[in-house]
GROMACS .gro file of C-alpha atoms in nm:
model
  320
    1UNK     CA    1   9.140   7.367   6.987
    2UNK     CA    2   8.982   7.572   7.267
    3UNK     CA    3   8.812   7.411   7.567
    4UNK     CA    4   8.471   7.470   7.793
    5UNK     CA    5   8.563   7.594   8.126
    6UNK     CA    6   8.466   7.298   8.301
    7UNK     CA    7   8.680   7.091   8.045
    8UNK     CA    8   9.024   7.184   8.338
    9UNK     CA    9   8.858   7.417   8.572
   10UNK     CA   10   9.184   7.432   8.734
   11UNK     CA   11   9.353   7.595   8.465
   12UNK     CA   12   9.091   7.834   8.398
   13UNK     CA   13   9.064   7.972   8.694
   14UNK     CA   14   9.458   8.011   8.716
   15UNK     CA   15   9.500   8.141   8.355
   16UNK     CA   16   9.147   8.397   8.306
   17UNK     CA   17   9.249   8.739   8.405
   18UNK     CA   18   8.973   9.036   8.412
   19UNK     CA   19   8.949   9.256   8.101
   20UNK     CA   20   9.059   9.616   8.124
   21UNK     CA   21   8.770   9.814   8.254
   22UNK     CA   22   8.615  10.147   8.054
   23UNK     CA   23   8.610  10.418   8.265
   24UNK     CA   24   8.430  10.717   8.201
   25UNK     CA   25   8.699  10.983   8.051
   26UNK     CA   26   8.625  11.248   8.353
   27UNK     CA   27   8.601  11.239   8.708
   28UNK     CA   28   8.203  11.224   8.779
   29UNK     CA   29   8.122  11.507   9.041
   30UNK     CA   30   8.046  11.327   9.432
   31UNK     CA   31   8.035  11.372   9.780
   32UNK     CA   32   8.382  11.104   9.836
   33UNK     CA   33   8.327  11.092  10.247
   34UNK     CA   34   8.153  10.780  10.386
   35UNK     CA   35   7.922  10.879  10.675
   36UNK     CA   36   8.150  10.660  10.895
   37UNK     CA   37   8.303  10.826  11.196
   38UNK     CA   38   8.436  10.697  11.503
   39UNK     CA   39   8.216  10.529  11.741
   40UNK     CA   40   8.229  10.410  12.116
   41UNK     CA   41   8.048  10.054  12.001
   42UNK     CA   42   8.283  10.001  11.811
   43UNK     CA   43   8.573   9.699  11.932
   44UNK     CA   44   8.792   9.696  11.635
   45UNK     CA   45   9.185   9.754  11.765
   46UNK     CA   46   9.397   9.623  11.482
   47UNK     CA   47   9.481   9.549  11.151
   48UNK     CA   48   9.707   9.281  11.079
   49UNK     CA   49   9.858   9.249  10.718
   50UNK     CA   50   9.858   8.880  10.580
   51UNK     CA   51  10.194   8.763  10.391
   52UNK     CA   52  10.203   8.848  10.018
   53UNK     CA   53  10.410   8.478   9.950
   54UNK     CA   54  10.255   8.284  10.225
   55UNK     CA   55   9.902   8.405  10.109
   56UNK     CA   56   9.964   8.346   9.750
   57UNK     CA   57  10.105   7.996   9.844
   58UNK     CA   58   9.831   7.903  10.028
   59UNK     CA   59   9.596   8.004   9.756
   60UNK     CA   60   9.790   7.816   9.495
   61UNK     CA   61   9.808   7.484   9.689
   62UNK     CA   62   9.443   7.532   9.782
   63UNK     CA   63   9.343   7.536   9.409
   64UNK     CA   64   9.520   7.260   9.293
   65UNK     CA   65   9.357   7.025   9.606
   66UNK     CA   66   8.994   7.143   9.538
   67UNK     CA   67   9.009   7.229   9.184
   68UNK     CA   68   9.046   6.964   8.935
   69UNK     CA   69   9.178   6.970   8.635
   70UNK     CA   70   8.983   6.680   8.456
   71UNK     CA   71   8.681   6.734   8.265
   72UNK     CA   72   8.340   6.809   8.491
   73UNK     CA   73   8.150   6.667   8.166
   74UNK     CA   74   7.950   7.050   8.172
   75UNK     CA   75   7.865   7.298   7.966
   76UNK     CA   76   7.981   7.677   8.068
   77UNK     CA   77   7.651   7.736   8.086
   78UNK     CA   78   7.361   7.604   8.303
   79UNK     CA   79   7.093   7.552   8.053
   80UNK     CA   80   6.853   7.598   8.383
   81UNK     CA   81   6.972   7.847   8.593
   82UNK     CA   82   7.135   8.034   8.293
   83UNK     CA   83   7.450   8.083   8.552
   84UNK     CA   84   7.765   8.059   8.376
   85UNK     CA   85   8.179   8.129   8.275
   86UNK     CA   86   8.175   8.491   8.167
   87UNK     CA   87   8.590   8.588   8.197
   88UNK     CA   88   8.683   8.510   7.839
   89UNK     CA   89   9.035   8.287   7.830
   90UNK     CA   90   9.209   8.323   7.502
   91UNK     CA   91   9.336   8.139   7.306
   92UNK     CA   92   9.237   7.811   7.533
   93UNK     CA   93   8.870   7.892   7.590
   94UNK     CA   94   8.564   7.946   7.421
   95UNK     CA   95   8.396   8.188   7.659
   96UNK     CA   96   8.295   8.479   7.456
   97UNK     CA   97   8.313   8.837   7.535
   98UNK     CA   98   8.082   9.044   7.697
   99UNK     CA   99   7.994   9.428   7.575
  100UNK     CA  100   7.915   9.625   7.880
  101UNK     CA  101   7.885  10.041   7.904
  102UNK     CA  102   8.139  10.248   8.004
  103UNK     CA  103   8.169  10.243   8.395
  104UNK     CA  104   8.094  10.599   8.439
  105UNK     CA  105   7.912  10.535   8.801
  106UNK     CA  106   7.939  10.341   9.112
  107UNK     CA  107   7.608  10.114   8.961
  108UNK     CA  108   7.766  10.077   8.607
  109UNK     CA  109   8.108   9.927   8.802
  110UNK     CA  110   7.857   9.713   8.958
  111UNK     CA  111   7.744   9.598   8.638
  112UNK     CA  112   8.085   9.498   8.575
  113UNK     CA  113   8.186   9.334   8.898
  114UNK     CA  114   7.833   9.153   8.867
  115UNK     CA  115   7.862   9.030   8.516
  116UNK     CA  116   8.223   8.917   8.498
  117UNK     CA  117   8.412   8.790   8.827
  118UNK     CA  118   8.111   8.731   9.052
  119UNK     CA  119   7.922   8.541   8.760
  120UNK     CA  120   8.226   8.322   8.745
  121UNK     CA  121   8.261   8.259   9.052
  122UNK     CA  122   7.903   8.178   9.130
  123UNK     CA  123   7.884   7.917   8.853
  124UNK     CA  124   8.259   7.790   8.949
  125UNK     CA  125   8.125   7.720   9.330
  126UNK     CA  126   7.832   7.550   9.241
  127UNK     CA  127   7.983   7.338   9.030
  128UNK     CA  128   8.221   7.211   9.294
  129UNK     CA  129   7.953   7.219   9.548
  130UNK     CA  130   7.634   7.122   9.403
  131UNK     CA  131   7.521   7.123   9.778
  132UNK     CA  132   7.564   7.515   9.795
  133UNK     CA  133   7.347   7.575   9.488
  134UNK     CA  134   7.083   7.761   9.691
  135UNK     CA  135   7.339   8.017   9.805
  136UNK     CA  136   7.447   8.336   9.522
  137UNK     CA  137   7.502   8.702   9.544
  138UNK     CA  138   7.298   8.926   9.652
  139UNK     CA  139   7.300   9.305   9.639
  140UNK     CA  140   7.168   9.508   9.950
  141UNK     CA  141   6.973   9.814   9.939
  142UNK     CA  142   7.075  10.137   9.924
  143UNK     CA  143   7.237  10.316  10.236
  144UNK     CA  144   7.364  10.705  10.261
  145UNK     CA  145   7.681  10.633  10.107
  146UNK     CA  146   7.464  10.496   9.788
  147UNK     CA  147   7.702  10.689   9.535
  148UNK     CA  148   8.011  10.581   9.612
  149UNK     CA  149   7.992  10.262   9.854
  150UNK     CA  150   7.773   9.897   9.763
  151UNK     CA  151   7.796   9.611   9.959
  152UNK     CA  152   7.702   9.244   9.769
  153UNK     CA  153   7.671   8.889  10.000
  154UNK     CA  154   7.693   8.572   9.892
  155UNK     CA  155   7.395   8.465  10.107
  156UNK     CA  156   7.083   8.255  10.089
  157UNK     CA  157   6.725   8.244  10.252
  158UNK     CA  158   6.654   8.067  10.525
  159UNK     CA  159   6.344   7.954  10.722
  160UNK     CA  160   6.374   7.999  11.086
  161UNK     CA  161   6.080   8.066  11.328
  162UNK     CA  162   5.875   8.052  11.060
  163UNK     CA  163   6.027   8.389  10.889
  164UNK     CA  164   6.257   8.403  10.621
  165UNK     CA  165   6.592   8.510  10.702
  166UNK     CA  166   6.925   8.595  10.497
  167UNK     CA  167   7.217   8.388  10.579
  168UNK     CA  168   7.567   8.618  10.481
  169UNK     CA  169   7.886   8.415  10.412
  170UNK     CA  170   8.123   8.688  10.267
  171UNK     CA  171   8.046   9.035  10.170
  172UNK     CA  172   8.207   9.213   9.897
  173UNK     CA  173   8.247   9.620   9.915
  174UNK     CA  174   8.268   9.812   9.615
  175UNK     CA  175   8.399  10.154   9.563
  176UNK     CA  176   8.492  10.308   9.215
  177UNK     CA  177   8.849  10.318   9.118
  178UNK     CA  178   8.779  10.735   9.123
  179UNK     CA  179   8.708  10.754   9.506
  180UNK     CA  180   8.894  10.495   9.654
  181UNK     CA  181   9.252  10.510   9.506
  182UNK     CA  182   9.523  10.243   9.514
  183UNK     CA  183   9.731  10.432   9.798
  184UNK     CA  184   9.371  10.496  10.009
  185UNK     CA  185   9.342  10.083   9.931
  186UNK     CA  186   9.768   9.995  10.069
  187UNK     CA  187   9.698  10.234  10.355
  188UNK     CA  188   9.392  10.033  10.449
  189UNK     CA  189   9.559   9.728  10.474
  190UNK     CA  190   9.822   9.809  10.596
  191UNK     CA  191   9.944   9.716  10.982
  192UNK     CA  192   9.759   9.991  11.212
  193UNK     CA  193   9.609  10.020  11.550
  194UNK     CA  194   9.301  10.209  11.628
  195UNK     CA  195   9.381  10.267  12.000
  196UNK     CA  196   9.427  10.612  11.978
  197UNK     CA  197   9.594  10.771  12.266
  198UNK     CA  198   9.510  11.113  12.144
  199UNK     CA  199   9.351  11.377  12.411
  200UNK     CA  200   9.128  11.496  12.161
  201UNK     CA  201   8.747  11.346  12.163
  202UNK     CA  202   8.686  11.012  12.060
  203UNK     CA  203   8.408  11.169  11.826
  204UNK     CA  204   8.582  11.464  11.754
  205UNK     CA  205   8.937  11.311  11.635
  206UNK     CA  206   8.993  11.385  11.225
  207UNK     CA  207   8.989  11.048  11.058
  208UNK     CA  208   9.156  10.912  10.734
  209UNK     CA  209   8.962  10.782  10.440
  210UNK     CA  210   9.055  10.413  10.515
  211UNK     CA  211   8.992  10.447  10.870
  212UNK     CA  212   8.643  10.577  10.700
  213UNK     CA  213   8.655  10.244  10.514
  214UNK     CA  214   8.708  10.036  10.811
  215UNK     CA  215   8.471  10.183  11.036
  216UNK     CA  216   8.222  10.086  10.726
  217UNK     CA  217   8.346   9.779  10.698
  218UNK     CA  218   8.281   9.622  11.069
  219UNK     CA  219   7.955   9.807  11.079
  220UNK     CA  220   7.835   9.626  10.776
  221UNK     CA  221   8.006   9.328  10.920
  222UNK     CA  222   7.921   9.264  11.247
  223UNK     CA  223   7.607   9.415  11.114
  224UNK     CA  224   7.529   9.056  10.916
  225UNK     CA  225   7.706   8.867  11.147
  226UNK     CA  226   7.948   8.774  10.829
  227UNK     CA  227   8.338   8.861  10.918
  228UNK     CA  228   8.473   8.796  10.588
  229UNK     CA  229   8.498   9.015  10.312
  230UNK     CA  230   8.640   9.144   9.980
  231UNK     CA  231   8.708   9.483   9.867
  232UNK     CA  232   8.709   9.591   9.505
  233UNK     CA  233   8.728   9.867   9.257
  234UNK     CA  234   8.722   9.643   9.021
  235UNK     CA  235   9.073   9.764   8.935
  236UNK     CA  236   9.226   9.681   9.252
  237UNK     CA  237   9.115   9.349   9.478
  238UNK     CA  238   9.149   9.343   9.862
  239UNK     CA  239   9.029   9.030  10.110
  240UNK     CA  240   9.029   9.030  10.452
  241UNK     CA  241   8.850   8.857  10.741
  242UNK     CA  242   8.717   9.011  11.093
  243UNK     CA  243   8.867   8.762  11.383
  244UNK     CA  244   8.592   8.597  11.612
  245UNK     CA  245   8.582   8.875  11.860
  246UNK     CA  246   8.552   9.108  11.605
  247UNK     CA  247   8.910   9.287  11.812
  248UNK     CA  248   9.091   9.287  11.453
  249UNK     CA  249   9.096   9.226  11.118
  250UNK     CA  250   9.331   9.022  10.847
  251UNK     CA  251   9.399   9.154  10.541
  252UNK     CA  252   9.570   9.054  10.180
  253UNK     CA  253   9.807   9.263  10.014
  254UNK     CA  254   9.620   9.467   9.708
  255UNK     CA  255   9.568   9.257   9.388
  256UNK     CA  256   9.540   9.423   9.029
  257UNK     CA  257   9.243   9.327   8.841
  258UNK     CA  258   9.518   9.149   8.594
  259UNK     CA  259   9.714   8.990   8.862
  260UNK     CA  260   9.826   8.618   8.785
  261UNK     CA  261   9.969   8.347   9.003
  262UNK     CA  262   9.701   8.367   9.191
  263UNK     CA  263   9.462   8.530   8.982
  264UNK     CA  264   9.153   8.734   9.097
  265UNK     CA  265   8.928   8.456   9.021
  266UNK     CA  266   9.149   8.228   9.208
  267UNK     CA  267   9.140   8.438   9.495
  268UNK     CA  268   8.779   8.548   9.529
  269UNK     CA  269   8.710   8.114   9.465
  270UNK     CA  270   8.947   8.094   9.797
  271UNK     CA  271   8.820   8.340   9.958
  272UNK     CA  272   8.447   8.256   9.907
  273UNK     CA  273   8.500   7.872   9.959
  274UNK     CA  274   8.721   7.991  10.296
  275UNK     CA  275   8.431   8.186  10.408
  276UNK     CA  276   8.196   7.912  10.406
  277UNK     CA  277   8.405   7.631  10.568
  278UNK     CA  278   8.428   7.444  10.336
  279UNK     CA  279   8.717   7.149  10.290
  280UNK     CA  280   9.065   7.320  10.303
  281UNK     CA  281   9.013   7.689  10.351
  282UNK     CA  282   9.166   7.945  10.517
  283UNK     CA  283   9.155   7.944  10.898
  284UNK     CA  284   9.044   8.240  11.100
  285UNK     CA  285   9.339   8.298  11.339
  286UNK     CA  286   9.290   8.337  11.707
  287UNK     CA  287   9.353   8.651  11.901
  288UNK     CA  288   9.465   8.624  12.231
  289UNK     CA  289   9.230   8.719  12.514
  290UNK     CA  290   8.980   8.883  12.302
  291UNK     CA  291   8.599   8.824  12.465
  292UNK     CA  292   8.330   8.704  12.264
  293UNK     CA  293   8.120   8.984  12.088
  294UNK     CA  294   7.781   8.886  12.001
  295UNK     CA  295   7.647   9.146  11.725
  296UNK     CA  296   7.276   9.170  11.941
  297UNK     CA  297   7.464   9.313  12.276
  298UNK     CA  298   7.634   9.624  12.143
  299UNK     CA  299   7.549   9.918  12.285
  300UNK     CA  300   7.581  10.313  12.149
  301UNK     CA  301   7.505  10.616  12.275
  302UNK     CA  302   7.292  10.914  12.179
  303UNK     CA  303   7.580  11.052  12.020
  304UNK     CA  304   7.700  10.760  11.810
  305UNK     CA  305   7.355  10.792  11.649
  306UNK     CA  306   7.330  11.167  11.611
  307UNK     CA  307   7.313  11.237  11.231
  308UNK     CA  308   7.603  11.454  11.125
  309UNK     CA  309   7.635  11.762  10.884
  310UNK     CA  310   7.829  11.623  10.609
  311UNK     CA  311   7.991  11.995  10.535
  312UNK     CA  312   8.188  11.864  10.906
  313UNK     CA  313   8.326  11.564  10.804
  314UNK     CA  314   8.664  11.505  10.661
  315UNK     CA  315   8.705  11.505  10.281
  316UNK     CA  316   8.791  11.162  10.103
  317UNK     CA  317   9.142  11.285  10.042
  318UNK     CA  318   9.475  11.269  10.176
  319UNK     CA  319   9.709  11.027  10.382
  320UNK     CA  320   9.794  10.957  10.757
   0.00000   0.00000   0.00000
């Protein structure tokens, strides 16, 4: 007998694990550095690692409170929207496969990113929250680092002095498994400080490629006024949140794409549901003596604008 996803939701979520993805047999040929470097504006300090069992805990006692595991009396599909449960679930489920092209480039692993978890998760959330049915992912435009670095929100429009606006909730970052490797993803999470006491420059010191990723990171950010955020590869899952003074950051240990107990689904259905306030998510924690940091008062100099030769920049290579 195999089930609908929204037969036990709960135990779909927990027991669906992303398929393997197909990845192109060579290395495709790209510029790997981000066009982040260090900046004065910038009032990020430190990064603080969250707890792989207290994290996973949390996650697992937050599924089975908001998750049930009696029948929603739905189809996995919406016969309307035509949103639905795309992470097939053998032998218990009935959600078929889907065929997608080898991920050869960074807008083919969107495809699969797109299609598989986010779908998922999208027609998970508003399932739970029917309220939230105006809110679903959105992919931004294009930005210099186009080949190798996307950035999706879950977001919706809203009216405000009689303009439309876009309301961010979480932002997920996506770089292919090629460029930004499973050490580049442990050394970005793990606990740093960006206080540098070196006598070299500010703009002038050699950075790392997750320092790169960072600096990225809390442009796009602060940039949507949206602190929390997920990192993927698809291979490899990372989710962190910016604290309210935008001072630090908190960050999960790295996930596999396979990972179980929690699951990725589980996690980014945390995360997401976290991000939005909703009932029983994860809290923000404070940071001592760290000012408030509206995104419409920073300030940069000539030089934190200055476009810079990419032949000067550091490669996308290497560790601290």
């Amino acid at each position: 007998m195999t089930w609908r996803a929204p037969d036990n939701l709960r135990f779909y979520i927990q027991e669906a694990r992303l398929v393997s993805i197909n990845l192109s047999s060579y290395q495709p040929s790209v510029d790997a550095a981000l066009h982040a470097l260090p900046r004065r504006y910038r009032k990020l300090r430190a990064i603080h690692p969250l707890q792989l069992a207290l994290f996973n805990e949390y996650c697992q006692d937050w599924t089975d409170d908001f998750v049930p595991c009696v029948s929603l009396g739905e189809e996995d599909e919406d016969k309307e929207t035509g949103e639905r449960f795309t992470v097939p679930c053998p032998p218990f489920y009935q959600v078929p496969s889907i065929s997608l092209a080898r991920a050869d480039s960074l807008k083919r692993l969107f495809t699969w990113i797109d299609l598989l978890p986010l779908e998922t998760v999208r027609r998970a959330v508003h399932l739970l929250y029917p309220e939230t049915k105006a809110w679903s992912f959105a992919s931004d435009a294009d930005d210099p680092d186009h080949t190798i670095f996307k950035c999706i929100s879950w977001s919706q429009l809203v009216d405000h002095d009689d303009e439309r606006h876009c309301r961010s909730a979480m932002n997920i970052f996506i770089q292919p498994p090629w460029v930004l490797s499973v050490r580049d993803l442990e050394l970005f999470g793990k606990r740093q400080s960006f206080c540098g006491s070196s006598s070299m420059p500010w703009h002038e010191r050699p950075t790392t490629p997750h320092e790169r990723l960072w600096y990225k990171l809390w442009d796009c950010c602060i940039a949507r006024s949206c602190p929390w955020f997920v990192v993927s590869t698809y291979t490899h899952w990372v989710f962190g949140v910016f604290s309210n003074g935008w001072t630090a950051a908190f960050v999960s240990p790295v996930y596999s794409h396979d990972s179980h107990d929690p699951s990725v689904l589980q996690l980014l259905l945390f995360w997401l549901c976290s991000a939005m306030g909703l009932p029983g998510g994860w809290a923000v924690p404070e940071v001592r003596i760290e000012p408030a940091y509206p995104s419409h008062h920073l300030t940069a100099l000539v030089s934190d604008l200055a476009v810079t030769d990419k032949s000067t920049l550091t490669p996308w290579a290497g560790d601290d």
